[in-house]
Short mmCIF file of C-alpha atoms in Angstrom, two decimals:
data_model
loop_
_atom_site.label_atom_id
_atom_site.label_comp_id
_atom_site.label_asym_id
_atom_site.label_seq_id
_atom_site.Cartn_x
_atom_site.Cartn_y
_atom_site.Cartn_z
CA UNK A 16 36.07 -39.84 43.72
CA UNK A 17 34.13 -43.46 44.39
CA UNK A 18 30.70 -42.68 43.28
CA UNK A 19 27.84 -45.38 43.42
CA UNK A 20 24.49 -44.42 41.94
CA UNK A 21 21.31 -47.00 42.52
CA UNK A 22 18.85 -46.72 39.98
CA UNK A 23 15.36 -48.59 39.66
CA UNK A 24 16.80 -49.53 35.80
CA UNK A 25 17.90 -48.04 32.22
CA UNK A 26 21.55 -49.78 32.02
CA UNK A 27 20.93 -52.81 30.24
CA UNK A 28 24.49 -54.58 29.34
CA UNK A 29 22.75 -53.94 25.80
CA UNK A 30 23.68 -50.26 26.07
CA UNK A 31 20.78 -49.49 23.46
CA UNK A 32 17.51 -50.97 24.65
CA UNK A 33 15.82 -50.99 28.11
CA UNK A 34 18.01 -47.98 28.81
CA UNK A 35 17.36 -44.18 30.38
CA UNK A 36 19.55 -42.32 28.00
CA UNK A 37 20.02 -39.18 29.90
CA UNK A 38 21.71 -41.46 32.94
CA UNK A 39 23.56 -43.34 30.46
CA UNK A 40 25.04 -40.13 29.16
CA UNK A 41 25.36 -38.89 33.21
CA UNK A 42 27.69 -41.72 34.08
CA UNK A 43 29.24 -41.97 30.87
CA UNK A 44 30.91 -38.54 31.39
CA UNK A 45 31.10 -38.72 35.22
CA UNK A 46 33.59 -42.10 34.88
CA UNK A 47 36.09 -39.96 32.60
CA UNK A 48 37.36 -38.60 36.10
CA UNK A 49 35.85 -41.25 38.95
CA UNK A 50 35.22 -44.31 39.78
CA UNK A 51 31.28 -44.93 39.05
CA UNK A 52 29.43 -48.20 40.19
CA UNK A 53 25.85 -48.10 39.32
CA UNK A 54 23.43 -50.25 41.00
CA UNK A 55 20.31 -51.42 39.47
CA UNK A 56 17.21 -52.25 41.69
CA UNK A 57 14.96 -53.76 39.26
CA UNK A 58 17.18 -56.02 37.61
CA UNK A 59 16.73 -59.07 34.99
CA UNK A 60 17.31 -62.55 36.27
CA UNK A 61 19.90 -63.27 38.43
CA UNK A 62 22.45 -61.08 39.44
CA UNK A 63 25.10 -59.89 37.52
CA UNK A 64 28.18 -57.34 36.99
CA UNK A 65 29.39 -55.97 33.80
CA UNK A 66 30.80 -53.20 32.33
CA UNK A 67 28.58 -49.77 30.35
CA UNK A 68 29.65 -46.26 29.41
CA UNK A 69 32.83 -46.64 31.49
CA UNK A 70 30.93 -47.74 34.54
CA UNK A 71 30.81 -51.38 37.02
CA UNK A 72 27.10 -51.93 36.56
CA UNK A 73 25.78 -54.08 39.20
CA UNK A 74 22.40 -55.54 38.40
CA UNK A 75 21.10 -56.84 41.69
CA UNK A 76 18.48 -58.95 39.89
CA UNK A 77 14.65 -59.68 39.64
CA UNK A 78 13.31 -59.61 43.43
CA UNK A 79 9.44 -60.78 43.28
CA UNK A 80 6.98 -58.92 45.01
CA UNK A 81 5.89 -60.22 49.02
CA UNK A 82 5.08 -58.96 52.27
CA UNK A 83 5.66 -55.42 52.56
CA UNK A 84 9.21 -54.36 53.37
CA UNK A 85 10.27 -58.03 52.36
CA UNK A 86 11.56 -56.87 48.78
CA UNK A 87 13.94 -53.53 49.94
CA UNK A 88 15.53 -56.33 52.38
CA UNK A 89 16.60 -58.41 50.05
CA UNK A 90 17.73 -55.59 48.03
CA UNK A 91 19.48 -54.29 51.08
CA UNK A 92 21.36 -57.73 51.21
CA UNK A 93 22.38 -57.94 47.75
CA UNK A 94 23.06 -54.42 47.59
CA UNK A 95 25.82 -54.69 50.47
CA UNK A 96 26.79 -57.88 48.97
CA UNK A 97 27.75 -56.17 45.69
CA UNK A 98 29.19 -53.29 47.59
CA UNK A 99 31.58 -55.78 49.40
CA UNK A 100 34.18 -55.64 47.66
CA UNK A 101 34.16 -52.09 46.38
CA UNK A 102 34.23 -51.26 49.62
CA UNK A 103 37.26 -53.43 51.20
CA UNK A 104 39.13 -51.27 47.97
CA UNK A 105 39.01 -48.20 49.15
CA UNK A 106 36.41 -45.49 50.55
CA UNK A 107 33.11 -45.03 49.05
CA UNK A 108 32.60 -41.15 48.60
CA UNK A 109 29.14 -40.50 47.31
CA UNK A 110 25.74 -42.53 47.09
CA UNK A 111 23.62 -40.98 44.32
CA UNK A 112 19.71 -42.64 44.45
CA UNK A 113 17.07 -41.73 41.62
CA UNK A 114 14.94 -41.32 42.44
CA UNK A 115 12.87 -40.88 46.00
CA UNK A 116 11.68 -44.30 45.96
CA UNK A 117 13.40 -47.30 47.04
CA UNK A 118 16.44 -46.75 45.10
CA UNK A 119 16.31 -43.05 47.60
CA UNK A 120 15.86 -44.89 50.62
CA UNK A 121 18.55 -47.52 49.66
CA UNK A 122 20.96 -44.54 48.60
CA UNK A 123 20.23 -43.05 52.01
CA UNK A 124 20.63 -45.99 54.26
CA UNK A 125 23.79 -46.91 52.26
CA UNK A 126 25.49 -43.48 52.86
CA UNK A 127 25.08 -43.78 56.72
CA UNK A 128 26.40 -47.47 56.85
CA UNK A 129 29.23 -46.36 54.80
CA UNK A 130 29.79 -43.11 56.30
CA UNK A 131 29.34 -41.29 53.29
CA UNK A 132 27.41 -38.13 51.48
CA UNK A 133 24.00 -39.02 49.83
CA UNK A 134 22.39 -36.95 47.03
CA UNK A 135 18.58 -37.91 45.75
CA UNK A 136 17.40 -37.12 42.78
CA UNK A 137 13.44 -36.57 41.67
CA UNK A 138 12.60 -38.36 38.16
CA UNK A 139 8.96 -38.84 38.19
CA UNK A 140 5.77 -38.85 40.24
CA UNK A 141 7.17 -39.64 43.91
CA UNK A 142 6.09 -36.46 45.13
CA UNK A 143 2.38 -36.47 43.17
CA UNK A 144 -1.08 -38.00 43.26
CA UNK A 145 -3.11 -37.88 40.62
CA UNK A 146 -6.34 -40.03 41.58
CA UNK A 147 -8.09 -39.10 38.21
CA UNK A 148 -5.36 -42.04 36.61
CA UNK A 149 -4.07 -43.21 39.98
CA UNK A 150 -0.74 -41.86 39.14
CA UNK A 151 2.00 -41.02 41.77
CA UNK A 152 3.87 -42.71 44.78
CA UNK A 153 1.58 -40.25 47.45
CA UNK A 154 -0.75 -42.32 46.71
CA UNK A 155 0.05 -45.59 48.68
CA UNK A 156 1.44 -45.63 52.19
CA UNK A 157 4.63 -47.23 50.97
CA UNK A 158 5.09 -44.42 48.68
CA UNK A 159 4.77 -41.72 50.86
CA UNK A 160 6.71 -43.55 53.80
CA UNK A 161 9.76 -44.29 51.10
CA UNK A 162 9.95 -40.78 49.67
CA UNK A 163 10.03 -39.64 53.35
CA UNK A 164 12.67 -41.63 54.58
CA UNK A 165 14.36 -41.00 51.67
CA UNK A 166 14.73 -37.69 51.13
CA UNK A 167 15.59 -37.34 55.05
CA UNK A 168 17.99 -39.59 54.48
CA UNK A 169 19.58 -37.23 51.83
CA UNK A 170 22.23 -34.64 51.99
CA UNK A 171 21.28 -32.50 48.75
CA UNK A 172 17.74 -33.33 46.69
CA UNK A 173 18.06 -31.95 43.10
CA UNK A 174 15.37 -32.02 40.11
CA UNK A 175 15.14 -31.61 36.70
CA UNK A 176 12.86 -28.65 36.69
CA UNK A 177 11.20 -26.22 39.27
CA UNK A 178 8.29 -27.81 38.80
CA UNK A 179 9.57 -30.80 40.43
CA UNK A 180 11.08 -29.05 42.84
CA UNK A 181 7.82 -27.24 43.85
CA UNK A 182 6.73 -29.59 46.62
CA UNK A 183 10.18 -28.85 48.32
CA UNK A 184 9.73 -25.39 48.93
CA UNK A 185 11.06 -23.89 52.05
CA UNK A 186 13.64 -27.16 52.33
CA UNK A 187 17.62 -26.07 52.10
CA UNK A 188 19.07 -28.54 50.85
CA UNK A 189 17.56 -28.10 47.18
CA UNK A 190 19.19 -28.36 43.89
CA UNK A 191 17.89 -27.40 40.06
CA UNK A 192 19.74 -29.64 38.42
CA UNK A 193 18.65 -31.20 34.68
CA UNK A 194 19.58 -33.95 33.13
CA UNK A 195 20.95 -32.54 30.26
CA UNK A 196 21.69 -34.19 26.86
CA UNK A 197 24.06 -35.41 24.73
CA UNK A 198 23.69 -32.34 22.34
CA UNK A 199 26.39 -33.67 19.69
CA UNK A 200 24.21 -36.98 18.70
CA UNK A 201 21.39 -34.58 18.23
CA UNK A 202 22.47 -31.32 16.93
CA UNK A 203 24.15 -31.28 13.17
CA UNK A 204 22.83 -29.39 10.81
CA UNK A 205 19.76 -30.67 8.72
CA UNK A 206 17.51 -29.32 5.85
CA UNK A 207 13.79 -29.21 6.91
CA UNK A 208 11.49 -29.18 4.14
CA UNK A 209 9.58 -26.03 4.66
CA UNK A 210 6.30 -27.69 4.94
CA UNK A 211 3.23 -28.29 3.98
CA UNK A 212 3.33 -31.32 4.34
CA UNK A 213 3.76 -30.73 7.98
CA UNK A 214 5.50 -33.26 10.35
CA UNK A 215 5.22 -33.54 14.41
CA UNK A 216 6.70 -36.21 16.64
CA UNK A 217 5.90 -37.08 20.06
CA UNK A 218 8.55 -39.45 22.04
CA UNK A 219 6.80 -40.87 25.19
CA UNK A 220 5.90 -44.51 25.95
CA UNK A 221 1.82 -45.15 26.14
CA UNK A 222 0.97 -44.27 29.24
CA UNK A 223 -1.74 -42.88 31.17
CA UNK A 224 0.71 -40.18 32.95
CA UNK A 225 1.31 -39.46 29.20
CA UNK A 226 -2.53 -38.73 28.64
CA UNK A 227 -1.99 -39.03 25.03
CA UNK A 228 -5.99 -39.33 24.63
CA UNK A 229 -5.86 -35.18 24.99
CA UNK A 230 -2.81 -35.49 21.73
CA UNK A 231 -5.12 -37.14 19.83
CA UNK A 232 -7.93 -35.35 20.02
CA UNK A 233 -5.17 -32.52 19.45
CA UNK A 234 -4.23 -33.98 16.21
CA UNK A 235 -7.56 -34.88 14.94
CA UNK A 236 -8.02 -30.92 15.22
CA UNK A 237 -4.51 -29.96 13.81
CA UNK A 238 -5.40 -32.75 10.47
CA UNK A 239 -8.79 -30.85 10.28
CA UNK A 240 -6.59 -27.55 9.40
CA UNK A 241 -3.71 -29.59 7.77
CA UNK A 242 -5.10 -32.77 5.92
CA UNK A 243 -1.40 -33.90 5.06
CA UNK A 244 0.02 -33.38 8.36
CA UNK A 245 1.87 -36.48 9.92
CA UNK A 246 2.73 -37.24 13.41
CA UNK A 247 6.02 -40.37 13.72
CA UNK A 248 5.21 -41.22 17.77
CA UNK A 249 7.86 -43.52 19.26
CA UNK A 250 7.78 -45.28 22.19
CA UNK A 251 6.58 -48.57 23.94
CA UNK A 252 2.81 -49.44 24.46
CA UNK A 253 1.76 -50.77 27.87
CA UNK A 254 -1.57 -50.07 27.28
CA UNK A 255 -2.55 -53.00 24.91
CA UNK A 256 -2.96 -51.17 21.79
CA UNK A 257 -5.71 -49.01 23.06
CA UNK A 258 -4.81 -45.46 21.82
CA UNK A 259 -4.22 -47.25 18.33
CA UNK A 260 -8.06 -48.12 19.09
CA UNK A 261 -8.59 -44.77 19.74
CA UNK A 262 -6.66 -43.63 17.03
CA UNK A 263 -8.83 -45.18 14.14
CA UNK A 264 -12.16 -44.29 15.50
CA UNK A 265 -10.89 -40.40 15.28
CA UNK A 266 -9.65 -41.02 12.11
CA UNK A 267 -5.98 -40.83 12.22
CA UNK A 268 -4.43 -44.25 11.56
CA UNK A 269 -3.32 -42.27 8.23
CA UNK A 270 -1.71 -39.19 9.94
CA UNK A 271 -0.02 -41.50 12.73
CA UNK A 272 2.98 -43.51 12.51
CA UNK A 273 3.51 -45.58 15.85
CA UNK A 274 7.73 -46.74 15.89
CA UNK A 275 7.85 -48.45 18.87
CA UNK A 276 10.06 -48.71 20.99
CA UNK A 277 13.45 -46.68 19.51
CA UNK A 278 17.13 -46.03 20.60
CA UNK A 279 18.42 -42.44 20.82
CA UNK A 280 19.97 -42.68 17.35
CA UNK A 281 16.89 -43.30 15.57
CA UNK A 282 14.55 -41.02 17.72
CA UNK A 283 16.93 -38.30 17.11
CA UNK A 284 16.59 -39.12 13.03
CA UNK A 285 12.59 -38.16 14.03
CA UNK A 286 13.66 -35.03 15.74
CA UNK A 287 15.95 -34.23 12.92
CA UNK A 288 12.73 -34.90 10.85
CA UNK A 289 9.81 -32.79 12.71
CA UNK A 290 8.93 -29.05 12.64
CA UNK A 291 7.28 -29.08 16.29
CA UNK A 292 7.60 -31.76 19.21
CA UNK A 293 4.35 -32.09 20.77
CA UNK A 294 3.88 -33.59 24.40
CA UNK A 295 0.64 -34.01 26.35
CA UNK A 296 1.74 -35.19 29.73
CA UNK A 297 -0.40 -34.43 33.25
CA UNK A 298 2.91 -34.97 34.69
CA UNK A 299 6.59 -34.32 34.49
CA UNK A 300 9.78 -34.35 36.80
CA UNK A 301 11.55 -32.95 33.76
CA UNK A 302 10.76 -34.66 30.49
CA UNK A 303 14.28 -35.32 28.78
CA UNK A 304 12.84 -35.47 25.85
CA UNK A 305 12.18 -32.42 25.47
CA UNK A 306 15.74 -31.26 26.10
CA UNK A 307 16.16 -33.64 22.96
CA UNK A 308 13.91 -31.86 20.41
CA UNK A 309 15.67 -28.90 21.55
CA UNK A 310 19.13 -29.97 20.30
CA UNK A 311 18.04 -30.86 17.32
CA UNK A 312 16.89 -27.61 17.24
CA UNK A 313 12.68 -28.57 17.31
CA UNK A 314 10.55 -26.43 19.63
CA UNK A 315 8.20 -27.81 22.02
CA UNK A 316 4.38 -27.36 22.40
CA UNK A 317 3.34 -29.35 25.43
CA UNK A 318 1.40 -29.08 28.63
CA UNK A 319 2.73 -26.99 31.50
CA UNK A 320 5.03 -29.45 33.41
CA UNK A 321 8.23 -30.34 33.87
CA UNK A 322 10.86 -27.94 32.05
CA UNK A 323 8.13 -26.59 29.23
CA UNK A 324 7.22 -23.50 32.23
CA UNK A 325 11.01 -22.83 32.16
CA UNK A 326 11.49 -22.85 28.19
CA UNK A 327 8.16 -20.82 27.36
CA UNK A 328 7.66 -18.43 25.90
CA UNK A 329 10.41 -17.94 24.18
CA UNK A 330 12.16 -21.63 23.29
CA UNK A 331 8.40 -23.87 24.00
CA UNK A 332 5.07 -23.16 23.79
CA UNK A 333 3.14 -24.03 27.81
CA UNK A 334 -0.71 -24.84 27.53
CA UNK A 335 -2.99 -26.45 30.33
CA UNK A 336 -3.00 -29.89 31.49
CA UNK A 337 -5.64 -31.63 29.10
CA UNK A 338 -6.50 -28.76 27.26
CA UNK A 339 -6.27 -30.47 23.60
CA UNK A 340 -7.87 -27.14 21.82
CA UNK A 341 -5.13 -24.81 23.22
CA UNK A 342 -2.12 -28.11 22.44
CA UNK A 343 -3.70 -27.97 18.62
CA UNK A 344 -3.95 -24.03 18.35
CA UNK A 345 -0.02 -23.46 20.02
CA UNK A 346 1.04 -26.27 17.40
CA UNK A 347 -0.70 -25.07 14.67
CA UNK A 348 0.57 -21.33 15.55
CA UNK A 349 3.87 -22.09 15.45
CA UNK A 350 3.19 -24.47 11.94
CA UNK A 351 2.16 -21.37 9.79
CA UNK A 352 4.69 -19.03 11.07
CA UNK A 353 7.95 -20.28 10.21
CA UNK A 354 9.82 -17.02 11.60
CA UNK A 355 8.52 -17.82 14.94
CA UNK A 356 8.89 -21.59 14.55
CA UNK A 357 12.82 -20.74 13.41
CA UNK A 358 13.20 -18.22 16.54
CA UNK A 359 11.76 -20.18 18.97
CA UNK A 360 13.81 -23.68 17.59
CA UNK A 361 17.12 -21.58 17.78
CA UNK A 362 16.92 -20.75 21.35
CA UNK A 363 15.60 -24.33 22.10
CA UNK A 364 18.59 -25.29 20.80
CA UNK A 365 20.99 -22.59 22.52
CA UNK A 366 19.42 -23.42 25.78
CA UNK A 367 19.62 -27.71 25.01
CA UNK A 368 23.54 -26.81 24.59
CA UNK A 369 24.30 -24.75 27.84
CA UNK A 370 22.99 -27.30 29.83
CA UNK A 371 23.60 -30.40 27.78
CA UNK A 372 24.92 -33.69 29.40
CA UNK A 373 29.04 -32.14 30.37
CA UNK A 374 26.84 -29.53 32.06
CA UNK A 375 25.16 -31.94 34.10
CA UNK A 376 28.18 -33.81 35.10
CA UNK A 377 30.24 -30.95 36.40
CA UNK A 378 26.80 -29.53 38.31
CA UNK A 379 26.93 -33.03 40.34
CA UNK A 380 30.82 -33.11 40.43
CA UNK A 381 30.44 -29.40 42.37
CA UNK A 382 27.83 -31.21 44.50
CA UNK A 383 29.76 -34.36 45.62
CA UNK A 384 32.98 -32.16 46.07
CA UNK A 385 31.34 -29.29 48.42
CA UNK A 386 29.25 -32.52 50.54
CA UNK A 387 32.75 -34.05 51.05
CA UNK A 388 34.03 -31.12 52.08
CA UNK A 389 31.51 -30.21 54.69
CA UNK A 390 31.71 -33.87 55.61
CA UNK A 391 35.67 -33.80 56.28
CA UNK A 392 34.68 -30.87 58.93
#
């Protein structure tokens, strides 16, 4: 098959930075057996092609902002541009867009000029609005009209979790698909020292979506009960060093290690690392990431989005949405019963395997092959 993805980013020609690991793993397995061209909306510079994880990657470029509708034109032209000559080559079997933004609406309109299936996928906050952080594309007109258009555009939605899925009940054409990962680089076996000293790591970039204000307040309470306890948090800032702010007037500059931005490889050294992954988030399509602790074999305790609803009880521990009382207590719980901890990081692990990244691939490959079927009736 002759399948084209467009993606708002994560396939730098770096192959290690600026990238969305779980698609990177997605594509990597899907070009074994097809022809993959992956389109990136939100590109660097001037246009380009190259090659990544067996792929064509065509970056379409930077587009600056202007009057409404004037920036998914140009993509539009430089999209069929690029396409050009894929096209001329042969037919173009599947359009793939994540998520219901404009890289939906561009999947969608692509599939009907080039007569063929489209399948959008949910990745973040298209279908939300949270006002408290003004978080969420239903909060804009452009938002709502795009993730409209695009997921009537679409033959088959999927997400990464029910919870995504939720505001598509009653629709048909629905798919639970995760983006699994790439269990191997993750799970091998590794000696945790039994603790105390306690360690925790949270991968998530600073964010208000994140609301990493509640995991601090979290792991002022969790030091208060553990003095030595240590939390390695990787990920980029793009709030301007504020939570480091934050951090030293609760007291934790100490208990806090801030990485940075990391590549899988050395995030999956702090996995390999940790006794409990701890996430905070008011909002999650999926969150990958936890899929990655659970390789390696680390249980979750995070707020009840995304996947966690799905894993808990038995291989995560689900508390409320800001709720940084119940995120310390589930953490600590699970810190000073290592039986538990063990149990729940086993079947974390069995579940990050069954639907790892090959598991992800052949879930899509099922849904391009029974679209082109119904499409050659």
């Amino acid at each position: 098959m002759r399948i084209v993805f467009i993606v708002p980013g994560g396939f730098d020609r770096s192959g290690r930075e600026r990238v969305i690991p779980a698609l990177l793993w997605l594509v990597e397995r899907l070009a074994r057996r097809h022809e993959v061209h992956v389109c990136v909306t939100s590109g660097a510079g001037a246009p380009a092609t190259y090659r990544l994880a067996g792929a064509t990657i065509h970056d379409l470029g930077t587009i600056p902002a202007g009057l409404p509708g004037s920036r998914m034109a140009r993509l539009w032209r430089r999209l069929l541009r690029a396409l050009a000559p894929v096209a001329r080559s042969g037919r173009i079997d599947a359009f793939h867009g994540f998520w219901a933004g404009t890289s939906g609406v561009l999947a969608g309109l692509a599939g009907k000029r080039f007569g063929a299936m489209v399948v959008v996928s949910i990745g973040g906050g298209e279908l939300v609005w949270l006002p408290e952080i003004g978080y969420g594309g239903l909060g804009s007109w452009r938002g709502r009209a795009q993730a409209r258009l695009a997921l009537s555009l679409a033959d088959i939605v999927t997400g990464g979790s029910r919870y995504a899925l939720g505001p598509l009940a009653g629709r048909a054409a629905v798919r639970w698909v995760p983006l699994g990962v790439d269990s191997a680089a993750f799970d091998w076996p590794v000696e945790r020292p039994p603790g105390p000293a306690w360690r925790l790591v949270h991968v998530a970039s600073i964010n208000r979506v994140k609301d990493q204000e509640t995991l601090l307040r979290a792991l002022r309470a969790i030091v208060d009960r553990e003095p030595a306890a240590q939390l390695d948090w990787a990920g980029e800032d793009t709030l301007g060093g504020a939570l480091r702010r934050r951090c030293a007037e609760l007291g934790l500059s100490q208990h806090i290690q801030f990485h940075g931005f990391l590549p899988s490889d050395a995030v999956a050294a702090l996995y390999r690392a940790a006794h409990v992954h701890v996430l905070s988030s008011r909002h999650e399509s999926q969150a990958v990431v936890v899929g990655e602790a659970a390789a390696a074999g680390v249980p979750t305790v995070g707020t009840a989005v995304g996947i966690i609803p799905e894993l808990a009880p038995a291989a995560a521990v689900a508390v409320p949405v800001g709720d940084a009382e119940a995120l310390a207590a589930g953490a600590l719980a699970l810190l000073h019963d290592p039986p538990r901890r063990e149990l729940m990081g086993r079947a974390a692990q069995d579940w990050a395997r069954r639907y790892d990244a090959d598991w992800t691939a052949a879930q899509f490959e099922r849904i391009y092959a029974g679209l082109a079927l119904n499409l050659e009736r």
